[in-house]
Amino acid sequence: MALKTEEMILNMGPQHPSTHGVLRLELQLEGEIISNVIPHIGYLHRCFEKHAEAMTYPQVIPYTDRMDYLAAMYNEFGYVLAVERLMGIEVPERVEYIRVIMGELQRIASHLVALGTYGADIGAFTPFLYCFRDREKILHLFEITCGARLLYNYIWIGGVSQDLHPDFIRLTRDFIKEFRPNIKELNDLLSYNQIFIDRTANVAALSKETAINYGITGPNLRASGVKWDLRKNDSYSIYDRFDYEIPVGSGERGKTGDCWDRYIIRVREMEESLKIIEQAIEQIPGGDVTSAIPKRVKPPAGQIYTRVENPRGELGYFIISDGSLNPYRIKVRAPSFVNLSVMGELCKGWMVADVVAILGSIDIVLGEIDR
Amino acid sequence: MIYDWLTEFTGSEIIAAFIQGWLPLLFFILPFVLVAVLAERKVSAHMQDRLGPMRVGYHGILQTIADLIKLLQKEDIIASANDKKLFNFAPVLVFVGSYAAFAAIPFSGAFIGSQIELGLLYIVAVTGLVVAGILMAGWASNNKYSLLGAMRAAAQIISYEIPTLLIILTVIMITGTVNLYTLSEMQTSYFWNWMIFGGPEFGLQKFLLIPLMMMGFLVIFISMLAEVNRTPFDIPEAESELVSGFHTEYSGMKFAMFFLAEYANMFAVSAIIAVLFFGGFQSPFGYLGNSLGWEWLVPFEQFFWFTVKGLFFIFVQMWLRWTLPRFRVDQLMAFCWKYMIPFAFVILIIAGLITVL
Amino acid sequence: MINYLQRFWGGLLTILIGMRVTFKHMFVPAVTIQYPTVKPELPERERNRLYVNMDDCIGCDQCSRACPVSCIDIETVKSIPGEDLGKTSNGKKKALWVIKFDIDIAKCCYCELCVFPCPTDCIYMTDVYEFSEFERSSFIYDFVTLTQEEIKDKKKNFAEMQAKKDAEKAAAAKKSTAGGAEEKAAKKDEPEIKSDSEKEKE
């Protein structure tokens, strides 16, 4: 006589200390083992795409900031690249360099949040504070340039809103000098800690084929062994002038593509971003940053899809213009939205206690998912 | 000695015993716990490059008192579906289990709560009451997550008692006594007489025992960390990935009792390790009182050394809490049964062989 | 067996390395400041509460049009010819009375898009960030410097001037369409108009 077992449904509700934002996860359990995870999103939907249809093109930039609020510079970057390509604007060299420096600094800041909160989910409270202390220095750099710490409205169509502060380069050099030993400290404290490795290595390994099938991009894809980075494979702006590596996961402490790989890829990406910033600071030319900003942004009728490498993956903007001052339609391909879809597949067969570890390693931002 | 003095003073043995039982509790443990809560916050803050409580009192010294007043005036919520008797009794059990262990710990040469010949076994038995308290708390909360948390806590504590007992057995075998007072007395004079360095008798046995004792210290320290539910073994109390564990439903003073019991337990555990391996209340290099000729200074000095050792181990426990991530439940159990217990057994057998031969 | 021991030993070593990191950090001075008693030093380009210098405002409405959340509400009224409103600080002559300049600072998204188009740099972002209020209505900042009386006055003046202009236009229209037959009527009108303007000069 077989035992009748029932599937239990557990709800990790929208308010939870470990889901990064308002996300509702419906876990279908058999005992302690998960059989399926269904994410329910939409708690942060703010109608960005509809709203953008009523704004003029420059007015949309503060709205793009607020989608992925942890990597605001890159959101602006992607949108502005799309509009510039539509209008055929060439920006001055200095502007390109400034955009790359800001973008890479933003990448480091975003990864620091991801790593810090991941450590806090696993139970180590101290690396969280160390990561945020370093992030404060980056936010200070942004603050002296454009006045805001999180939502900048700095990268404009045709240039940037203001030139760099005179102290910026010196302070960035100081930051790089201070930050390299801090990465080593983070590695000592968290990355190679045996308990952390036990919690995350071999957990939820994502194979290459599954990752490509689901459309995963960003550090998650690279951790599974696929060497794909839009900065090298589909280069935009001036990324082809710098010398940097693309870290790829190789199953150092377990299977390729497990949570530890996703974590350590982010740490290594921070180091590579530091290299890019160093090179950019050396090479940055002088010039006027506002000379190419058009008085009225009126792109010709047409449509364009541009993609950039967000800290979380491939951020795509599809803009349809009808020749007027307002865009006809803006559609955003948010990387976290696509990355979240693989949760169900990844969590199968693992325990409830691992859901938090797996969710943290995918690194989602609800602002981007729900827009 | 205090016992004799008290008997003289009050003229009755029973009252003297009663007062002597209360002394460590009121005058040492409770003030200590107040300090320990603040110390934890300050230590964690300084490790994280921040300052901790700074506003209440000078640099936050009065913070715990403020917390205590806040907890005292909170509403005591008991849900209607809870089992009232168990719900109310659980914190009492946990509290008693932690505090009763202090009866057999020698605070100084002149003071021990009660001269029990089976000191160590009594302590181990009484701290087992904590498990019953935790299970009661989890069950009476009528909350399936609390129950889950409580069962995991119970499993953890019971499993980790085994390596603890095995190492205690080792020390008992080597020294031949279960009474903590005599154990401390044995490790006299200088720090190389401490158990961790092989014990008071000089000879081949001492040197052979040193590596074993060091390993044993490690094993018992880790096991006792697990007993107190401190990180990395804090599944029951930190957000057990879902909610706050077995004391979710408690509010106000009952929650404070769980909290205080945890810190008292921490100290009890540190004290036991200090007595077993580090000489209890003995000073590492002779007594100031003895060399100066002031005999009455010696018990105070011993008390001082005892407190210092206890505080040192508490600092190490806090240090570990803020450095390490948490274990997952099955890894915790695997660690205990596959690593700790075999090590403890091996240490026991080898130490036994060395002692016999 | 070797693997087993290695794992244990490796674990212990990494834990000790981690402990060394935290221990060193205990002696690093804190990076936090005690906020209300010690305030952080803000950079010069800091972007917090908006401020409008009404002496310089020419009422061009550029900031209101640039705002993505429509938090600036401006109403102006033309001044009558002959009135001197003064000059802005960079020499422009003002021609409009600004009778309403409301900024709903609760709606403002602090994007600075209103600051760049202003021709006289009269709207800018200060570094004030502690401006909590108890009521929501206190968040609507009113920047006009005219009193209610003066506003009514200006509006009345403008309405009168507008009415006069309309009457003039109507008269001119009649004159041109009616031809010579109404010249006399227009001539009759003209002295009336003159007397009116004479009255104004008085």
Coordinates of N, CA and C in Angstrom, one line a residue, chain B residues 204-314:
Chain B
L204 N 56.6 12.1 30.7 CA 56.3 11.8 29.3 C 54.9 11.9 28.9
Q205 N 54.0 11.6 29.9 CA 52.6 11.6 29.7 C 52.2 13.0 29.3
K206 N 52.7 14.0 30.0 CA 52.4 15.4 29.7 C 52.6 15.7 28.3
F207 N 53.8 15.4 27.8 CA 54.2 15.8 26.4 C 53.4 15.1 25.4
L208 N 53.1 13.8 25.7 CA 52.3 13.0 24.7 C 50.9 13.6 24.6
L209 N 50.4 14.1 25.8 CA 49.0 14.5 25.8 C 48.8 15.9 25.1
I210 N 49.9 16.7 25.0 CA 49.6 18.0 24.5 C 48.9 18.1 23.2
P211 N 49.3 17.4 22.1 CA 48.6 17.6 20.8 C 47.1 17.1 21.0
L212 N 47.0 16.0 21.8 CA 45.6 15.5 22.0 C 44.7 16.5 22.7
M213 N 45.3 17.2 23.7 CA 44.5 18.1 24.4 C 44.1 19.3 23.5
M214 N 45.1 19.7 22.6 CA 44.8 20.8 21.8 C 43.6 20.5 20.8
M215 N 43.7 19.3 20.2 CA 42.6 18.8 19.4 C 41.3 18.7 20.1
G216 N 41.4 18.2 21.4 CA 40.2 18.1 22.2 C 39.6 19.4 22.5
F217 N 40.5 20.4 22.7 CA 39.9 21.7 23.0 C 39.2 22.2 21.8
L218 N 39.7 22.0 20.6 CA 39.1 22.5 19.4 C 37.7 21.8 19.2
V219 N 37.7 20.5 19.4 CA 36.5 19.8 19.3 C 35.4 20.2 20.3
I220 N 35.8 20.4 21.5 CA 34.8 20.8 22.5 C 34.4 22.2 22.3
F221 N 35.3 23.1 21.8 CA 34.9 24.5 21.5 C 33.8 24.5 20.5
I222 N 34.1 23.8 19.4 CA 33.1 23.8 18.3 C 31.8 23.2 18.7
S223 N 31.8 22.1 19.5 CA 30.6 21.5 19.9 C 29.8 22.4 20.8
M224 N 30.5 23.1 21.7 CA 29.8 23.9 22.6 C 29.2 25.2 21.9
L225 N 29.9 25.6 20.8 CA 29.3 26.7 20.0 C 27.9 26.2 19.5
A226 N 27.9 24.9 19.0 CA 26.6 24.4 18.5 C 25.6 24.3 19.6
E227 N 26.0 24.0 20.8 CA 25.1 23.9 21.9 C 24.4 25.2 22.2
V228 N 25.2 26.3 22.1 CA 24.6 27.6 22.4 C 23.9 28.2 21.2
N229 N 23.8 27.5 20.1 CA 23.2 28.1 18.9 C 23.8 29.4 18.4
R230 N 25.1 29.4 18.4 CA 25.8 30.6 17.8 C 26.2 30.3 16.4
T231 N 26.3 31.3 15.6 CA 26.9 31.1 14.3 C 28.3 30.5 14.4
P232 N 28.7 29.6 13.5 CA 27.9 29.2 12.3 C 26.8 28.2 12.5
F233 N 26.4 27.9 13.8 CA 25.4 26.9 13.9 C 24.1 27.6 14.3
D234 N 23.8 28.8 13.8 CA 22.6 29.4 14.4 C 21.4 29.3 13.6
I235 N 21.2 28.2 13.0 CA 19.9 27.9 12.3 C 18.7 28.2 13.1
P236 N 18.6 27.8 14.3 CA 17.4 28.0 15.1 C 17.0 29.5 15.3
E237 N 18.1 30.3 15.4 CA 17.7 31.6 15.9 C 17.7 32.7 14.8
A238 N 18.7 32.6 13.9 CA 18.7 33.6 12.8 C 17.6 33.3 11.9
E239 N 17.3 34.2 11.0 CA 16.1 33.9 10.1 C 16.3 32.6 9.4
S240 N 15.7 31.5 10.0 CA 15.9 30.2 9.5 C 15.4 30.1 8.1
E241 N 15.9 31.0 7.2 CA 15.5 31.1 5.9 C 14.0 31.5 5.7
L242 N 13.2 31.3 6.7 CA 11.8 31.6 6.5 C 11.3 32.6 7.6
V243 N 11.5 32.2 8.8 CA 11.1 33.2 9.9 C 12.1 33.0 11.0
S244 N 11.7 33.6 12.1 CA 12.8 33.8 13.1 C 12.9 32.6 14.1
G245 N 12.5 31.4 13.7 CA 12.8 30.3 14.6 C 11.8 30.1 15.7
F246 N 12.3 29.4 16.7 CA 11.3 28.9 17.7 C 10.9 30.1 18.6
H247 N 11.5 31.2 18.7 CA 11.0 32.3 19.5 C 10.4 33.4 18.8
T248 N 9.7 33.1 17.6 CA 9.0 34.1 16.9 C 7.9 34.7 17.6
E249 N 7.1 33.8 18.3 CA 5.8 34.2 18.8 C 6.0 34.9 20.2
Y250 N 7.2 34.9 20.7 CA 7.3 35.5 22.0 C 7.6 37.0 22.0
S251 N 7.0 37.7 22.9 CA 7.2 39.1 23.0 C 7.5 39.6 24.4
G252 N 8.1 40.7 24.5 CA 8.2 41.3 25.9 C 9.2 40.5 26.7
M253 N 8.8 40.3 28.0 CA 9.8 39.7 28.9 C 10.1 38.3 28.6
K254 N 9.2 37.5 28.1 CA 9.5 36.1 27.8 C 10.6 36.1 26.7
F255 N 10.5 37.0 25.7 CA 11.6 37.0 24.7 C 12.9 37.4 25.4
A256 N 12.8 38.3 26.3 CA 14.0 38.7 27.1 C 14.6 37.6 27.8
M257 N 13.8 36.7 28.3 CA 14.3 35.5 29.0 C 15.1 34.6 28.1
F258 N 14.6 34.4 26.9 CA 15.3 33.5 25.9 C 16.7 34.2 25.6
F259 N 16.6 35.5 25.4 CA 17.8 36.2 25.1 C 18.8 36.1 26.2
L260 N 18.4 36.4 27.5 CA 19.3 36.4 28.6 C 19.9 35.0 28.8
A261 N 19.0 34.0 28.6 CA 19.4 32.6 28.7 C 20.5 32.3 27.7
E262 N 20.4 32.8 26.5 CA 21.5 32.6 25.6 C 22.8 33.1 26.0
Y263 N 22.8 34.3 26.5 CA 24.1 34.9 26.9 C 24.6 34.2 28.1
A264 N 23.8 33.8 29.1 CA 24.2 33.1 30.2 C 24.8 31.8 29.8
N265 N 24.2 31.1 28.9 CA 24.7 29.9 28.4 C 26.0 30.0 27.8
M266 N 26.2 31.1 27.0 CA 27.5 31.4 26.4 C 28.6 31.5 27.5
F267 N 28.2 32.2 28.6 CA 29.2 32.3 29.6 C 29.5 31.0 30.3
A268 N 28.4 30.2 30.5 CA 28.6 28.9 31.2 C 29.5 28.0 30.4
V269 N 29.3 28.0 29.1 CA 30.1 27.2 28.2 C 31.6 27.7 28.2
S270 N 31.8 29.0 28.2 CA 33.1 29.5 28.3 C 33.8 29.1 29.6
A271 N 33.0 29.2 30.6 CA 33.6 28.9 32.0 C 33.9 27.4 32.0
I272 N 33.1 26.6 31.5 CA 33.4 25.1 31.5 C 34.7 24.8 30.7
I273 N 34.8 25.5 29.6 CA 36.0 25.2 28.8 C 37.3 25.8 29.5
A274 N 37.1 26.9 30.2 CA 38.2 27.5 30.9 C 38.6 26.6 32.0
V275 N 37.6 26.0 32.7 CA 37.9 25.1 33.8 C 38.6 23.8 33.4
L276 N 38.0 23.3 32.3 CA 38.6 22.0 31.8 C 40.0 22.1 31.3
F277 N 40.2 23.2 30.5 CA 41.5 23.2 29.8 C 42.4 24.3 30.2
F278 N 41.9 25.4 30.8 CA 42.8 26.5 30.9 C 42.9 26.9 32.4
G279 N 42.7 26.0 33.3 CA 43.0 26.2 34.7 C 42.0 26.9 35.5
G280 N 40.8 27.0 35.0 CA 39.7 27.6 35.9 C 40.1 29.0 36.4
F281 N 40.2 29.1 37.8 CA 40.4 30.4 38.3 C 41.9 30.6 38.6
Q282 N 42.8 29.6 38.2 CA 44.2 29.8 38.6 C 44.8 30.8 37.7
S283 N 45.8 31.5 38.3 CA 46.4 32.5 37.5 C 47.6 31.9 36.7
P284 N 48.0 32.4 35.6 CA 49.1 31.8 34.8 C 50.4 31.9 35.4
F285 N 50.6 32.9 36.3 CA 52.0 33.0 36.9 C 51.9 33.4 38.3
G286 N 51.4 32.6 39.2 CA 51.5 33.0 40.6 C 50.6 34.1 41.0
Y287 N 50.5 34.3 42.3 CA 49.5 35.3 42.8 C 50.2 36.5 43.4
L288 N 49.7 37.6 43.1 CA 50.2 38.8 43.7 C 50.0 38.8 45.2
G289 N 48.9 38.3 45.6 CA 48.6 38.3 47.0 C 49.6 37.5 47.8
N290 N 50.0 36.4 47.2 CA 50.9 35.5 47.9 C 52.3 36.1 48.0
S291 N 52.7 36.8 46.9 CA 54.1 37.3 46.9 C 54.1 38.6 47.8
L292 N 53.0 39.3 47.9 CA 53.0 40.5 48.7 C 52.7 40.1 50.2
G293 N 52.2 39.0 50.4 CA 51.9 38.6 51.8 C 50.5 38.9 52.2
W294 N 49.6 39.4 51.2 CA 48.3 39.7 51.6 C 47.4 38.5 51.2
E295 N 47.1 37.6 52.2 CA 46.4 36.4 51.9 C 45.0 36.6 51.4
W296 N 44.4 37.7 51.9 CA 43.0 37.9 51.5 C 42.8 38.3 50.0
L297 N 43.9 38.8 49.4 CA 43.8 39.2 48.0 C 43.7 38.0 47.1
V298 N 44.1 36.9 47.5 CA 44.2 35.7 46.5 C 42.8 35.3 46.0
P299 N 41.7 35.2 46.8 CA 40.4 34.8 46.1 C 40.0 35.8 45.1
F300 N 40.2 37.1 45.4 CA 39.8 38.2 44.4 C 40.6 38.0 43.1
E301 N 41.9 37.8 43.3 CA 42.7 37.6 42.1 C 42.2 36.4 41.3
Q302 N 41.8 35.3 42.0 CA 41.4 34.1 41.3 C 40.1 34.4 40.6
F303 N 39.2 35.2 41.2 CA 38.0 35.6 40.6 C 38.2 36.4 39.3
F304 N 39.2 37.3 39.4 CA 39.6 38.1 38.3 C 40.1 37.3 37.1
W305 N 40.9 36.3 37.4 CA 41.4 35.5 36.3 C 40.3 34.6 35.7
F306 N 39.4 34.2 36.5 CA 38.3 33.4 36.0 C 37.5 34.2 35.1
T307 N 37.2 35.4 35.5 CA 36.4 36.3 34.6 C 37.1 36.6 33.3
V308 N 38.4 36.8 33.4 CA 39.2 37.2 32.2 C 39.1 36.0 31.2
K309 N 39.3 34.8 31.7 CA 39.3 33.7 30.8 C 37.9 33.5 30.2
G310 N 36.9 33.7 31.0 CA 35.5 33.5 30.5 C 35.2 34.6 29.4
L311 N 35.7 35.8 29.7 CA 35.4 36.9 28.8 C 36.2 36.7 27.5
F312 N 37.4 36.1 27.6 CA 38.2 35.9 26.4 C 37.4 34.9 25.5
F313 N 36.9 33.8 26.1 CA 36.2 32.9 25.2 C 34.9 33.4 24.6
I314 N 34.3 34.3 25.4 CA 33.1 34.9 24.9 C 33.5 35.8 23.7

